[in-house]
CSV table of C-alpha atoms in Angstrom, one decimal:
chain,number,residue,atom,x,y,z
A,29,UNK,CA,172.3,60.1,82.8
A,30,UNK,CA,170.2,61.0,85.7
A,31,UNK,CA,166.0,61.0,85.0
A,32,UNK,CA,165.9,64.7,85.1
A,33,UNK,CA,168.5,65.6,82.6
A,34,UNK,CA,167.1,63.2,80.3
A,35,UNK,CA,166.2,64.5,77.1
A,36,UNK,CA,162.4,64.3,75.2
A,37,UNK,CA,158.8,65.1,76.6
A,38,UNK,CA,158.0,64.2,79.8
A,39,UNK,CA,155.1,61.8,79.4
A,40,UNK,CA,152.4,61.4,82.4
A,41,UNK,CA,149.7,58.9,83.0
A,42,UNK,CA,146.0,60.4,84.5
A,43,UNK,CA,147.0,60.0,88.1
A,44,UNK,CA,150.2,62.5,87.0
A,45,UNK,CA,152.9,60.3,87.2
A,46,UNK,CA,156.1,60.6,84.9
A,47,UNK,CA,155.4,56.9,83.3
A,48,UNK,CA,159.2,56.9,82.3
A,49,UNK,CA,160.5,57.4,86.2
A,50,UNK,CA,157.3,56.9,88.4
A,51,UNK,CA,157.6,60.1,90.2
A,52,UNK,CA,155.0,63.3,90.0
A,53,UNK,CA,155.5,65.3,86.4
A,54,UNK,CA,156.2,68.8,87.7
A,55,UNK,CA,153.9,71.2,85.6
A,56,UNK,CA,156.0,73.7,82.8
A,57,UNK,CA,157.1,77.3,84.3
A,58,UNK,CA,155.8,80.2,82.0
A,59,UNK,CA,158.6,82.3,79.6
A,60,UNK,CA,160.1,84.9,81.2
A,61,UNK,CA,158.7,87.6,79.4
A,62,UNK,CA,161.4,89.0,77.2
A,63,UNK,CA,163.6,92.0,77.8
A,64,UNK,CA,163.4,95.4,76.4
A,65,UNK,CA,159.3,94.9,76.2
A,66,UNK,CA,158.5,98.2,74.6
A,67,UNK,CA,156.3,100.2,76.6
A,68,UNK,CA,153.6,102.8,76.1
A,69,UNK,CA,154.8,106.3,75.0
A,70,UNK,CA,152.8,107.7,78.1
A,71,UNK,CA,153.6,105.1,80.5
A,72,UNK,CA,154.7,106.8,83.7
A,73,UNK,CA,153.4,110.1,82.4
A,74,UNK,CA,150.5,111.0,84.8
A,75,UNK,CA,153.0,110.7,87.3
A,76,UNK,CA,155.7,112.9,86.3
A,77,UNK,CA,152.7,115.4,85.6
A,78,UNK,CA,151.6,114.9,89.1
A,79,UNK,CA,154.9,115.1,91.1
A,80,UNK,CA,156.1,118.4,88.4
A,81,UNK,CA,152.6,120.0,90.2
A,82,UNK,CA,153.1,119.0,93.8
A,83,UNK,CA,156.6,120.2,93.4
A,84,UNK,CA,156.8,123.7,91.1
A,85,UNK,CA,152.9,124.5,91.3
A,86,UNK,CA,150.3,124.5,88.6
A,87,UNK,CA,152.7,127.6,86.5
A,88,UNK,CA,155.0,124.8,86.0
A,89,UNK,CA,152.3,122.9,83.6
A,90,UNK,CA,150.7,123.8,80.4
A,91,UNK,CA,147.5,124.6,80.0
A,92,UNK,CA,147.0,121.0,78.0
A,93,UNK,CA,148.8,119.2,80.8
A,94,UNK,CA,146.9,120.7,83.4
A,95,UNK,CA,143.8,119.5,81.7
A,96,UNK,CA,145.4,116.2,81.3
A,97,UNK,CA,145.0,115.7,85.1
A,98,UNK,CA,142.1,117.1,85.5
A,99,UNK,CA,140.4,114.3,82.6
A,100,UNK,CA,142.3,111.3,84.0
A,101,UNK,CA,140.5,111.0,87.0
A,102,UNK,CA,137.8,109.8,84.7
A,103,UNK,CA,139.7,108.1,82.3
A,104,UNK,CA,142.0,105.8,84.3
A,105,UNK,CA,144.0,104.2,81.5
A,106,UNK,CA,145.5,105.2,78.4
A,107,UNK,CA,146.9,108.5,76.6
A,108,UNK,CA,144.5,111.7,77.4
A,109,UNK,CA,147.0,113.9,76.1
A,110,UNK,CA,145.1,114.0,72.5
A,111,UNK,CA,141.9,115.1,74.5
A,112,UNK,CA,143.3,117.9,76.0
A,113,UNK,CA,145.1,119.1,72.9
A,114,UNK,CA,141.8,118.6,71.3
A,115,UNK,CA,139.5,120.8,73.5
A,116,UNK,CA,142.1,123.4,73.5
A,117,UNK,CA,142.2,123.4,69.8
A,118,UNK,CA,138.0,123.5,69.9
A,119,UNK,CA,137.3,126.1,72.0
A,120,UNK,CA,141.2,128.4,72.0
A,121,UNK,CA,142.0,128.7,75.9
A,122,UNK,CA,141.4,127.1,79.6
A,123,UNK,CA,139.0,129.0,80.3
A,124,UNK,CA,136.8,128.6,77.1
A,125,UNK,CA,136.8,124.7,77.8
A,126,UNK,CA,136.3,125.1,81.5
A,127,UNK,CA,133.0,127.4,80.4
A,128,UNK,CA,132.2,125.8,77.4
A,129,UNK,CA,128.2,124.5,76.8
A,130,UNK,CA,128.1,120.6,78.0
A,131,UNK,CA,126.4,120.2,74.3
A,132,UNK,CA,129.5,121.7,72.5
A,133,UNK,CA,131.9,119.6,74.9
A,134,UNK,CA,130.3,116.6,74.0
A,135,UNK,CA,130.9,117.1,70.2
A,136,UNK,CA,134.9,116.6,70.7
A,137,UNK,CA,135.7,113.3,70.0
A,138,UNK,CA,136.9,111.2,73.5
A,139,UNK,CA,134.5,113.7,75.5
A,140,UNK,CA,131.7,111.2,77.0
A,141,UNK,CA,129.8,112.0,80.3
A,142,UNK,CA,132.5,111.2,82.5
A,143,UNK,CA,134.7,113.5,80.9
A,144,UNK,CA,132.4,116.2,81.0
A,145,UNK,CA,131.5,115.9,84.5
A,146,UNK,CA,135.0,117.0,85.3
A,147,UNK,CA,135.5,119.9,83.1
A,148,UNK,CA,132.1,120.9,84.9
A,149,UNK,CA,133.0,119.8,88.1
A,150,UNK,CA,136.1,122.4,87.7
A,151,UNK,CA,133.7,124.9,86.5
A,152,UNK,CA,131.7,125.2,89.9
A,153,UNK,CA,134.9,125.3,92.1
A,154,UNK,CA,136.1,127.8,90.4
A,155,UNK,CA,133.0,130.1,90.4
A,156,UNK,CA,132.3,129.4,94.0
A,157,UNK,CA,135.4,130.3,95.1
A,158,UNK,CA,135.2,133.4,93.3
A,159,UNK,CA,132.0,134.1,95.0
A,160,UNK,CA,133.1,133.8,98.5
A,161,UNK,CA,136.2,136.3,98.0
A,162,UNK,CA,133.0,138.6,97.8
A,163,UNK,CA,130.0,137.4,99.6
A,164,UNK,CA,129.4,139.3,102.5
A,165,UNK,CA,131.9,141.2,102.0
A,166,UNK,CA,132.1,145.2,101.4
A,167,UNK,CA,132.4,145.1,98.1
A,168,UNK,CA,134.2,149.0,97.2
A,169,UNK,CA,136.9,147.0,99.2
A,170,UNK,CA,137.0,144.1,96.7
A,171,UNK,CA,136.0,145.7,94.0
A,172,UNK,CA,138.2,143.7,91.2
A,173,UNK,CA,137.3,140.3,93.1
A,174,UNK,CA,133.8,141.3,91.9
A,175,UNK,CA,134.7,142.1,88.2
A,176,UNK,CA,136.5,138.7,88.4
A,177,UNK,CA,133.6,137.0,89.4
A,178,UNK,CA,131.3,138.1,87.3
A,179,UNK,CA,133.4,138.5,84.0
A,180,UNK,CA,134.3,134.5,85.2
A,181,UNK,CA,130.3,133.7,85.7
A,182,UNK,CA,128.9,135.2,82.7
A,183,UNK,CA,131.2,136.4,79.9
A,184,UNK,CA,131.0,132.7,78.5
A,185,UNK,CA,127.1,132.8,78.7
A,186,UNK,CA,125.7,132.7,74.9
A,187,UNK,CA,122.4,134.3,75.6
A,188,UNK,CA,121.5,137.5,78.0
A,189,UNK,CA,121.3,137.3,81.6
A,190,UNK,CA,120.1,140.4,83.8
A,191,UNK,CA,121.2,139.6,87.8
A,192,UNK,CA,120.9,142.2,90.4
A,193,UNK,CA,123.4,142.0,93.6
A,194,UNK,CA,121.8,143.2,96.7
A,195,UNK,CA,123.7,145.3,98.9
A,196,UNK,CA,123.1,146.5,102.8
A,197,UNK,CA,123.5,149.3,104.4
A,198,UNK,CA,127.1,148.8,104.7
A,199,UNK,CA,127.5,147.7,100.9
A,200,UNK,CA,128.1,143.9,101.4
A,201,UNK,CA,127.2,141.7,99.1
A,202,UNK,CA,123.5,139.6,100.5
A,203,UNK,CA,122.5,137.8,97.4
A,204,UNK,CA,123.5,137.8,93.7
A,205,UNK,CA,120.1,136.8,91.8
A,206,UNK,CA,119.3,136.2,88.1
A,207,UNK,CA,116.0,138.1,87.4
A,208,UNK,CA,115.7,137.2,83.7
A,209,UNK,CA,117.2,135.4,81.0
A,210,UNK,CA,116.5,136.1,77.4
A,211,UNK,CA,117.7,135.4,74.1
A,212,UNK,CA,121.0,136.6,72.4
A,213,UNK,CA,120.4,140.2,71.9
A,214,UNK,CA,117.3,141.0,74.9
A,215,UNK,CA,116.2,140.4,78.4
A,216,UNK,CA,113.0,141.8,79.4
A,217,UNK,CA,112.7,143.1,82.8
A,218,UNK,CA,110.6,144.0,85.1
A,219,UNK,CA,111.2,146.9,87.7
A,220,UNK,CA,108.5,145.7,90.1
A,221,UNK,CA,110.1,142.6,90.1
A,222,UNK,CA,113.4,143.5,91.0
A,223,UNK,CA,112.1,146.1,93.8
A,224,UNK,CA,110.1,143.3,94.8
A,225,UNK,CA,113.2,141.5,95.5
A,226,UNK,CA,115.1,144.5,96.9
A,227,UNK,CA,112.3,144.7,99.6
A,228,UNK,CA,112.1,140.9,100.6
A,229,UNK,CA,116.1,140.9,101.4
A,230,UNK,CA,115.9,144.1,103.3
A,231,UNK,CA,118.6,145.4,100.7
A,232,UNK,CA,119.8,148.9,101.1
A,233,UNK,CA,121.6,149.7,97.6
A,234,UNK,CA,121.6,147.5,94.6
A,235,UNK,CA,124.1,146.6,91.9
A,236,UNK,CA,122.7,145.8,88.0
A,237,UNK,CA,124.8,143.3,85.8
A,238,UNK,CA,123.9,141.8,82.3
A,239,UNK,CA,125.9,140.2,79.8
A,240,UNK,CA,126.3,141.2,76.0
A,241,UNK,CA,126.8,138.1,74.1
A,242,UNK,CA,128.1,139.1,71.1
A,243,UNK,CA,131.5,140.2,73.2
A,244,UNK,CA,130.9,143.9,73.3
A,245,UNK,CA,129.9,145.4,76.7
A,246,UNK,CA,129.2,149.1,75.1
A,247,UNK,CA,125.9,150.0,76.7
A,248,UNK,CA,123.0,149.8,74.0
A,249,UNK,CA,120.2,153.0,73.9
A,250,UNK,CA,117.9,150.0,75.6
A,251,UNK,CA,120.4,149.5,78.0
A,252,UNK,CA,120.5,153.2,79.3
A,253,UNK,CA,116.7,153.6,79.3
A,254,UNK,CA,116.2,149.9,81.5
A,255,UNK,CA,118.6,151.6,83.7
A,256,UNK,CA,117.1,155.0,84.2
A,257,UNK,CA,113.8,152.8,84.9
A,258,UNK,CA,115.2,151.1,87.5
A,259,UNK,CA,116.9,153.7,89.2
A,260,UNK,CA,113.6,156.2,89.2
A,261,UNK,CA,111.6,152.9,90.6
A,262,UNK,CA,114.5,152.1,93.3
A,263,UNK,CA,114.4,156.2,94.7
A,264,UNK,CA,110.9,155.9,95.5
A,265,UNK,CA,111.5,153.1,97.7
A,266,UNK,CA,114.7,154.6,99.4
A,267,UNK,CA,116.7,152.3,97.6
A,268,UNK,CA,120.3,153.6,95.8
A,269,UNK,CA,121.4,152.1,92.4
A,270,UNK,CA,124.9,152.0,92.4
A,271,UNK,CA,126.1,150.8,89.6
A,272,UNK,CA,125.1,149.2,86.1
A,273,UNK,CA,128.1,146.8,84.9
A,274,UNK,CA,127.6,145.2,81.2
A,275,UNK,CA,129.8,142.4,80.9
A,276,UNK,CA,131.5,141.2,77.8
A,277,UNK,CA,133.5,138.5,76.5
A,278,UNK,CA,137.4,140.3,77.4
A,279,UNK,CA,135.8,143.3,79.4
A,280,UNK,CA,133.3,145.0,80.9
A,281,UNK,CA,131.7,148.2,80.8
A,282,UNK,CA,130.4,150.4,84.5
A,283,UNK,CA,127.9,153.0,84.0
A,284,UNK,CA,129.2,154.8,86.9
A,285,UNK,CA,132.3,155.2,85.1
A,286,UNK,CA,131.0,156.3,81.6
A,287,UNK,CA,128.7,159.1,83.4
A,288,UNK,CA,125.6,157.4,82.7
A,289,UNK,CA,124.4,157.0,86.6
């Protein structure tokens, strides 16, 4: 029988020599790994999600999937899909997780910093994008692109916030400024500060927004006083108010339109 269909171990000497035939012991191959390996339940799944967006558009994924892909850029291996599900479940919709406090995000079990950076990190896009569909623009011509923006910026916010848009003489938007920030239920604010303001940008007309955290953007009786303030401290300077919008957590409420300016 030839020496390399021989049977038995193949037995070599320190210099690597077979010491039955003399000649160099070739080292063993590894197993072929066996067929039908069972694979991860995800595996490939990223992918599909990616090519079904490139192909039908963001409508063609669920809101969990779409956050899927937005949380596997920082968790490169492994099922994310429990995540998603997870923050959805927390917080009810998209845009609740997307707006959601960075301390409340945290809380949700497989939500560590680099996590979170993304959710946040698809917070700012979206706001700033908002913002330039109205900056420096007129904005009786973009009127809903405003609402938007604002419902999109502050109807999350858990405690008040009192911003004033300055306007020009042609009604564009020059700078949208927070002036205070208070507690849950009150803001205090100052008129000379805000015509202060109005001065230093030049600004020809101003808008007033708050928010209402507890949801509700019906105008309080502290609301309505602020606002005649305001107003009677902007027409001594030449300045028009034009509106005072409250924002809520579904809706939003315009003095103009309720006949209180």
């Amino acid at each position: 029988m030839p020496w390399w269909q021989e049977a038995g171990p193949v037995r070599t000497s320190a210099t690597g020599l077979d010491e039955a035939s003399g000649r160099v012991a070739r080292p063993a191959l590894p197993e072929a790994p066996e067929s039908g390996t069972a694979k991860p339940h995800y595996h490939g799944h990223r992918q599909r999600l990616r090519d079904r967006l490139l192909e039908r558009g963001a409508d063609a994924l669920a809101d969990y999937e779409l956050l899927e892909l937005l949380i596997a850029a920082a968790i490169p291996r492994g099922d994310v899909k429990p995540i998603a599900k997870r923050l959805l479940q927390t917080f009810g919709s998209l845009g609740d997780v997307l707006h959601a406090e960075p301390a409340r995000l945290k809380a949700v079990d497989g939500v560590g910093p680099a996590v979170l950076a993304q959710i946040k990190l698809a917070e700012g896009l979206k706001i700033r994008s908002m913002r330039e569909e109205v900056i420096n623009r007129p904005l009786f011509a973009s009127w809903q692109a405003l609402m938007d923006y604002l419902m999109a910026d502050l109807g999350h916010l858990r405690v008040e916030q009192f911003r004033v848009l300055f306007l020009d003489r042609k009604n564009r938007l020059i700078a949208d400024e927070i002036q205070q920030q208070g507690t849950v239920d009150h803001t205090p604010v100052y008129a000379r500060e805000v015509m202060k303001r109005a001065l230093e940008h030049a600004a020809s007309s101003l808008i007033l927004v708050h928010n209402h955290p507890s949801g509700d953007p019906t105008p309080s009786p502290a609301d309505i006083d602020l606002t005649r303030r305001l107003v009677e401290a902007a027409r001594h300077l030449g300045i028009s108010v034009h509106d005072h919008i409250i924002i809520g957590r579904r809706s939003y409420k315009s003095f103009k339109a309720l006949g209180l300016l």
